[in-house]
mmCIF file of C-alpha atoms in Angstrom:
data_model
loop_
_atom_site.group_PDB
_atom_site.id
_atom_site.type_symbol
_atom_site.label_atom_id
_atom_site.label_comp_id
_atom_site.label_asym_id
_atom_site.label_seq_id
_atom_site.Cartn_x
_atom_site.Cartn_y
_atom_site.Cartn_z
ATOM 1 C CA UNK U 44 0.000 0.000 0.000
ATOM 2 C CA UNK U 45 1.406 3.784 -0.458
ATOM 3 C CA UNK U 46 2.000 5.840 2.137
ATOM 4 C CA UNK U 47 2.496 9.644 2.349
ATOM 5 C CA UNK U 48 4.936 11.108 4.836
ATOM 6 C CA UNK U 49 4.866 14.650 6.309
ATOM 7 C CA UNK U 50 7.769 14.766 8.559
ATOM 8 C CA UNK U 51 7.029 18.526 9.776
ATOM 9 C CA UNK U 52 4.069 19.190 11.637
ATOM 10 C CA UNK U 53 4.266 22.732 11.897
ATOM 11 C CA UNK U 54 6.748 25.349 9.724
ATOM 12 C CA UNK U 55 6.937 28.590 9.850
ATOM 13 C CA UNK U 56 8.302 31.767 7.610
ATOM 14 C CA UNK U 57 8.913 35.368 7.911
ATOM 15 C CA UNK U 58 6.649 37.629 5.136
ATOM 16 C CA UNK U 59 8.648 37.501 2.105
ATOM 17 C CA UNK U 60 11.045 34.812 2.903
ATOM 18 C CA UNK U 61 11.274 31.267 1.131
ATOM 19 C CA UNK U 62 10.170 28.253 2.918
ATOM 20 C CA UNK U 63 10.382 24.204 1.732
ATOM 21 C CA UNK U 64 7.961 21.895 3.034
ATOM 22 C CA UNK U 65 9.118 17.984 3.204
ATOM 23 C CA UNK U 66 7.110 14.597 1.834
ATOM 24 C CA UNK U 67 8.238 11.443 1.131
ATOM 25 C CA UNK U 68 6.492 8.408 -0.397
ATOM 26 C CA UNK U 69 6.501 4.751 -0.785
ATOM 27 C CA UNK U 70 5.072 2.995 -3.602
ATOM 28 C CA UNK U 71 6.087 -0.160 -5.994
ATOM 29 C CA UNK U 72 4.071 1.619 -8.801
ATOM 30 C CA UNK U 73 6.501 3.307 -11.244
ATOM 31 C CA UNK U 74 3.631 5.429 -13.293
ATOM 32 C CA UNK U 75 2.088 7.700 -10.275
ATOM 33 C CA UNK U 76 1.034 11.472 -9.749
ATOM 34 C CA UNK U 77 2.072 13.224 -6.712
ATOM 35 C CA UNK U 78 0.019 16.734 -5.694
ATOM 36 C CA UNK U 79 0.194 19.573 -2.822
ATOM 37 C CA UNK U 80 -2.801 20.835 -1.295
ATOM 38 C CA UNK U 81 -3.580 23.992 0.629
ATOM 39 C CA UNK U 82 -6.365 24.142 3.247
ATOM 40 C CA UNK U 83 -6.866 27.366 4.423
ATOM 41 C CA UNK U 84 -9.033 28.057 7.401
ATOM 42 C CA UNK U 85 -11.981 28.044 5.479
ATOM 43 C CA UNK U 86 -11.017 24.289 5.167
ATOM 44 C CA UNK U 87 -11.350 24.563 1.133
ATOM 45 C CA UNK U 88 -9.122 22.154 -0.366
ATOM 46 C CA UNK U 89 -7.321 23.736 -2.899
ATOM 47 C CA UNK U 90 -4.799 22.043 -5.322
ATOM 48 C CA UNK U 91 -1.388 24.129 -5.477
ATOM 49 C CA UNK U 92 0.846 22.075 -8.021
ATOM 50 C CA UNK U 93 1.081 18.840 -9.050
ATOM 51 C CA UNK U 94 4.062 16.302 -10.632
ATOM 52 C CA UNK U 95 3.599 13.495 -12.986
ATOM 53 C CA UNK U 96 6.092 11.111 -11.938
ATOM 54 C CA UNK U 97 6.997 10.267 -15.506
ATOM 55 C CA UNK U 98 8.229 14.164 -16.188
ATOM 56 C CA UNK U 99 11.783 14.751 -15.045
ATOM 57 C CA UNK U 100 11.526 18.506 -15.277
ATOM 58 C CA UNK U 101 9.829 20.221 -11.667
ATOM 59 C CA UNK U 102 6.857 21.682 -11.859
ATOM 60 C CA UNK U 103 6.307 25.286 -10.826
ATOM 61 C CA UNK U 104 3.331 27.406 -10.488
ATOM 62 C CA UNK U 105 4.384 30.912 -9.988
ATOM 63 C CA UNK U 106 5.734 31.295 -6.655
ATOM 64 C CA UNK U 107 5.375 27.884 -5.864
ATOM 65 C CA UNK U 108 7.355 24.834 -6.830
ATOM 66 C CA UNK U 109 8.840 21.113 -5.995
ATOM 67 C CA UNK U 110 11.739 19.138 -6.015
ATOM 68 C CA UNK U 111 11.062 15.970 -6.957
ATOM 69 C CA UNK U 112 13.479 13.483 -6.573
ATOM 70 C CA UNK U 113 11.729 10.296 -7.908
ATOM 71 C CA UNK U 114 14.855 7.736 -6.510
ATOM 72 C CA UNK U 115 14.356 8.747 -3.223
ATOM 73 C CA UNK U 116 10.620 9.413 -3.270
ATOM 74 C CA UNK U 117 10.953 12.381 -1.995
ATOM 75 C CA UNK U 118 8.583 15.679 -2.917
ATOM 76 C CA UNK U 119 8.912 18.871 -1.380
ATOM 77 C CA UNK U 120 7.217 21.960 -1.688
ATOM 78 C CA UNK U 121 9.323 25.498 -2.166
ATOM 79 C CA UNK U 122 6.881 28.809 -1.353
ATOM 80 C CA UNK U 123 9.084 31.782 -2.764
ATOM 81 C CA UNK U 124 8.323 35.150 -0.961
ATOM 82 C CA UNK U 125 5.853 33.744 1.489
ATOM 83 C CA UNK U 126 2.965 35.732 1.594
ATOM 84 C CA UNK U 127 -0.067 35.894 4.563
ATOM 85 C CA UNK U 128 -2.099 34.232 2.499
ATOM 86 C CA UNK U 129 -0.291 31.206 2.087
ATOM 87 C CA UNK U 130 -0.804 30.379 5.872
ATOM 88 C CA UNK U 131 -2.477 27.164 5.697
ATOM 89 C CA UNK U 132 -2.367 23.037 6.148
ATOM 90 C CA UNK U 133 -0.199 22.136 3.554
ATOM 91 C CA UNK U 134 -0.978 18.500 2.624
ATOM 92 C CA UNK U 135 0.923 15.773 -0.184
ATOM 93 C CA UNK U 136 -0.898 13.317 -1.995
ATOM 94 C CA UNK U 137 0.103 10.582 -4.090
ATOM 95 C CA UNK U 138 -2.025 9.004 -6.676
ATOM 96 C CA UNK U 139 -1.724 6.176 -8.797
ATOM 97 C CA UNK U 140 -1.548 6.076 -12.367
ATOM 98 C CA UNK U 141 -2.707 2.206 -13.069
ATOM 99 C CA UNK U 142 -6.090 0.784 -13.730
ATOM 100 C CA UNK U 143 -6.023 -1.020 -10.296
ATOM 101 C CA UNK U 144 -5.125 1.894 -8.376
ATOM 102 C CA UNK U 145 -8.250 4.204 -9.384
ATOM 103 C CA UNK U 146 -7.866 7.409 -8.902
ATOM 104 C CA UNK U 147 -7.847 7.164 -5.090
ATOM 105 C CA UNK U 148 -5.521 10.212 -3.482
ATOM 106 C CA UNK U 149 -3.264 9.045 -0.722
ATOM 107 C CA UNK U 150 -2.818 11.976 1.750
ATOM 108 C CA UNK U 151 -0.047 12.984 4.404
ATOM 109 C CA UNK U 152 -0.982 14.181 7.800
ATOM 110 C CA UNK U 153 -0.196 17.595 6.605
ATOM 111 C CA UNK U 154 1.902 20.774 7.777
ATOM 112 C CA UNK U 155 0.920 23.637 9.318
ATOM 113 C CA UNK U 156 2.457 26.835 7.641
ATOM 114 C CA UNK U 157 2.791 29.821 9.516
ATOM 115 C CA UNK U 158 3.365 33.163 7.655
ATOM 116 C CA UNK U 159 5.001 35.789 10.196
ATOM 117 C CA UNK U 160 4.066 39.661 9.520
ATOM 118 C CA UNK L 90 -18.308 25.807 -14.785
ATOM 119 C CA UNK L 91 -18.468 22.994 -12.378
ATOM 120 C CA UNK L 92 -19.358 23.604 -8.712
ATOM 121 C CA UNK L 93 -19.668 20.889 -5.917
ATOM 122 C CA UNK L 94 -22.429 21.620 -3.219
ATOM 123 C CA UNK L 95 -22.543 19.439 0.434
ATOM 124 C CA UNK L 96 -25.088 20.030 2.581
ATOM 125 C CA UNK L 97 -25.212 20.503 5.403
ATOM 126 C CA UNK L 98 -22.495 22.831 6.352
ATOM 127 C CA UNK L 99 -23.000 21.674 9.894
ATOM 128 C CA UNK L 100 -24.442 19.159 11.848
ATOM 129 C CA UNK L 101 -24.888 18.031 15.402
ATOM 130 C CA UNK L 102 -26.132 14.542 16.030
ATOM 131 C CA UNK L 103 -27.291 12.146 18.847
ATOM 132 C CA UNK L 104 -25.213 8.763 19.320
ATOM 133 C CA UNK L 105 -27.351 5.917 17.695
ATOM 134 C CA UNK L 106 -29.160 8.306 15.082
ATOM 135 C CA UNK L 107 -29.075 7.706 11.898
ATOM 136 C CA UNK L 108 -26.924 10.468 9.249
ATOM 137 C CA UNK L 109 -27.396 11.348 6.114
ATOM 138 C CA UNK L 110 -24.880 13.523 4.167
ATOM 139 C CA UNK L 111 -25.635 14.850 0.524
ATOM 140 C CA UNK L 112 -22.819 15.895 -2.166
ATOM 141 C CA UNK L 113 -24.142 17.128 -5.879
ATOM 142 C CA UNK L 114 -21.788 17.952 -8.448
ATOM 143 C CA UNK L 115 -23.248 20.760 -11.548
ATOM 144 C CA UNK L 116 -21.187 21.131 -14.634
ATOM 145 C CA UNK L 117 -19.854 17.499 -15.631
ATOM 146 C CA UNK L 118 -20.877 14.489 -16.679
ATOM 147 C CA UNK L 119 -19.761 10.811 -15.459
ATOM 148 C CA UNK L 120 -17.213 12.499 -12.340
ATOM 149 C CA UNK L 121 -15.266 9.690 -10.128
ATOM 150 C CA UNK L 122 -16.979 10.704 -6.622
ATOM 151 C CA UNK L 123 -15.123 10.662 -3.270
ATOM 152 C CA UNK L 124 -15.927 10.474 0.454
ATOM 153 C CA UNK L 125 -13.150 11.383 2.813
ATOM 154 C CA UNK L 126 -13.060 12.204 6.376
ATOM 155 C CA UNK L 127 -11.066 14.629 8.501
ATOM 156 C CA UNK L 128 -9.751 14.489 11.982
ATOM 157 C CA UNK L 129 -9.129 17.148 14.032
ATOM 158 C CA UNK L 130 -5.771 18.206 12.550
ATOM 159 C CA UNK L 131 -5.672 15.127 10.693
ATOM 160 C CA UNK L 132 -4.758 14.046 7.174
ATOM 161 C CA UNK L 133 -7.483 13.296 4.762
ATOM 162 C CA UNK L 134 -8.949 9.193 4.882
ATOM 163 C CA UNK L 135 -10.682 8.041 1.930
ATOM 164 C CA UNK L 136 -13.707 6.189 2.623
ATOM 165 C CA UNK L 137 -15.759 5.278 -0.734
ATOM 166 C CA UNK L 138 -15.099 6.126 -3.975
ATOM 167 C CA UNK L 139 -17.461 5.422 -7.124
ATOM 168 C CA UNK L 140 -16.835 5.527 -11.143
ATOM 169 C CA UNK L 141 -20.011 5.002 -11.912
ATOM 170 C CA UNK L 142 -24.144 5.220 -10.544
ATOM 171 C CA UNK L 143 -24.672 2.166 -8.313
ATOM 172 C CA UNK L 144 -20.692 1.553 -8.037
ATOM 173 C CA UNK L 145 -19.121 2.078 -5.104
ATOM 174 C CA UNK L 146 -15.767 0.665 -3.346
ATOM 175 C CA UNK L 147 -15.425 1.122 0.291
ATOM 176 C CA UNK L 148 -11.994 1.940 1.532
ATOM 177 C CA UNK L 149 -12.108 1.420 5.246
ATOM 178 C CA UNK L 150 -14.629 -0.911 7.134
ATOM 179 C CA UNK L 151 -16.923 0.620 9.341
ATOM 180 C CA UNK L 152 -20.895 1.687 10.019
ATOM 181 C CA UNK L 153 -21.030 4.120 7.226
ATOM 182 C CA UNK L 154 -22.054 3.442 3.354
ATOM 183 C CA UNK L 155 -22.589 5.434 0.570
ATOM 184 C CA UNK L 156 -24.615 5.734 -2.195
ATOM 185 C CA UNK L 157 -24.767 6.811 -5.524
ATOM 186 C CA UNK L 158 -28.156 7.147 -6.893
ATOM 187 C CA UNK L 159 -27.796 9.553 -10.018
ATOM 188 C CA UNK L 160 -24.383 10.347 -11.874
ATOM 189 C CA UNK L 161 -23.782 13.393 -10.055
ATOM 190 C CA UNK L 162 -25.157 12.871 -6.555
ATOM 191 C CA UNK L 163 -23.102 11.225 -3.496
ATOM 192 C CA UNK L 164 -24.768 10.356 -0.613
ATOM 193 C CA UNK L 165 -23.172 9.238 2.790
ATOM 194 C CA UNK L 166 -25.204 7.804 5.164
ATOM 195 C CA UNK L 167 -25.041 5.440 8.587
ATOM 196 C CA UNK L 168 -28.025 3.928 11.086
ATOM 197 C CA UNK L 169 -26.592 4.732 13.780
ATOM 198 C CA UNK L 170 -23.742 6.984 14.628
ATOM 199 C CA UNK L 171 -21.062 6.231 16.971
ATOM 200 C CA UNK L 172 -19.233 9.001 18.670
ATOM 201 C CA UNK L 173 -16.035 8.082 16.555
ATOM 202 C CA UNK L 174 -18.142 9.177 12.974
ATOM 203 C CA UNK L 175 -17.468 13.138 14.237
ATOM 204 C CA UNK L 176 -15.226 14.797 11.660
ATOM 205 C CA UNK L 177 -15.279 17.096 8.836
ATOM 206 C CA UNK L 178 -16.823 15.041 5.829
ATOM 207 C CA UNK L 179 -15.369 16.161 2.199
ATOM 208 C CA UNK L 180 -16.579 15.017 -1.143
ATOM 209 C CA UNK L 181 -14.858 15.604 -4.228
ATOM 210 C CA UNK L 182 -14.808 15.033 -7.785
ATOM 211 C CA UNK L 183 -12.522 14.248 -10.775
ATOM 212 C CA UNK L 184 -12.957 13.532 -14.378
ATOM 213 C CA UNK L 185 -10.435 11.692 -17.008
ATOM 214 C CA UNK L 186 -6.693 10.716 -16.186
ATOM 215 C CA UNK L 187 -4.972 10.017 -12.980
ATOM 216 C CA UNK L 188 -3.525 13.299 -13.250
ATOM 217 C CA UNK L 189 -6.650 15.476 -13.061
ATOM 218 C CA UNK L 190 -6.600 17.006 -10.018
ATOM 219 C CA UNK L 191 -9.859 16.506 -7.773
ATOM 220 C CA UNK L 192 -11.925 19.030 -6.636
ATOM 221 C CA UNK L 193 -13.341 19.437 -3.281
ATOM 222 C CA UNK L 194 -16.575 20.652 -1.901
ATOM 223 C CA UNK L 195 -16.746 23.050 1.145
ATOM 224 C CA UNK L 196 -17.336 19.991 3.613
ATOM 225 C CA UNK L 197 -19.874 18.981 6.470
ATOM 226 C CA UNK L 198 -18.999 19.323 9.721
ATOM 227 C CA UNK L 199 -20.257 16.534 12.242
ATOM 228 C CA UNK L 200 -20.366 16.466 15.515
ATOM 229 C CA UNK L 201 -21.438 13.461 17.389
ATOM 230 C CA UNK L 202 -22.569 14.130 20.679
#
């Protein structure tokens, strides 16, 4: 079964400043999607960026963007000049790409970001 | 556009009642349909997932079911509620390949009481 990892509770970053938020995986499946999440305290989920595990090139979204480093299952999340808004549960999910996987999403416990004035 | 309604927003329930919990999805046609639940603080659990009316796979064994009566209607529902069932309820939708994100209504908060 895959598992999601979130090895940081809680983070937190001064206005303006860069922050990287940590997940690792574990699957056997070598065609997968990985995604970040934000949940704000409206508790909207909100998709941020997401990786197809077959594209070797990081995806980035404007401010935001991973590493993805698909040997060591690892897929972090890098928020460039950190605004207030982006305070929020930060959550990974991993996703499978084959027929008996569905299209279930496997999510981390999460991380709280913190966005310091 | 598509837009994913829950209702209700908020509930507050008696131990041993029954629940029902109602997701609709406007917009799309044939959408994969998700239940998940949300601990205090917690991560998301998936608990039933359907492709299709009348098709539904149940993640994690316990005294709630779902339902899928027309192609864009989800319905989550239990006999009798234990005090465990409290949580914030999502559902959410996605169309196409594995990549498609999925899209998440504004949730139902329970409280079992």
């Amino acid at each position: 079964a895959q598992t999601v990892t979130q090895s940081q509770p809680e983070m937190s970053v001064q206005e303006a400043e860069t922050v990287t938020l940590s997940c690792t995986y574990d699957t056997s499946e070598s065609d997968y999607y990985l995604f970040w999440y934000k949940q704000p305290p409206s508790r909207q989920m909100i998709l941020v960026i997401r990786q197809e595990a077959y594209k070797q090139q990081n995806a980035t979204e404007n401010r935001f963007s991973v590493n993805f480093q698909k040997a060591a299952k690892s897929f972090s999340l890098k928020i460039s000049d950190s605004q207030l808004g982006d305070a929020a549960m930060y959550f990974c999910a991993y996703r499978g790409g084959g027929e008996t996987s569905g299209s279930r999403l496997t999510f981390g416990e999460g991380t709280q970001l913190t966005v310091n004035p | 556009s598509q837009t994913i309604h829950q209702w209700p927003a908020t509930l507050v329930q008696p131990v041993g009642s029954p629940l029902s919990l109602e997701c609709t999805v406007e917009g799309t046609s044939n959408p994969n349909l998700y239940w998940y639940r949300q601990a205090a603080g917690r991560g998301l659990q998936l608990l039933f997932y359907s492709v299709g009316i009348g098709q539904i796979s149940s993640e994690v064994p316990q005294n709630l079911s779902a339902s899928r009566p027309q192609d864009r209607q989800f319905i989550l529902s239990s006999k009798k509620l234990l005090l465990s069932d409290s949580g914030f309820y999502l559902c959410a939708w996605s169309v196409g390949a594995s990549y498609n994100e999925q899209f998440f209504g504004p949730g139902t908060r329970l409280t079992v009481l």
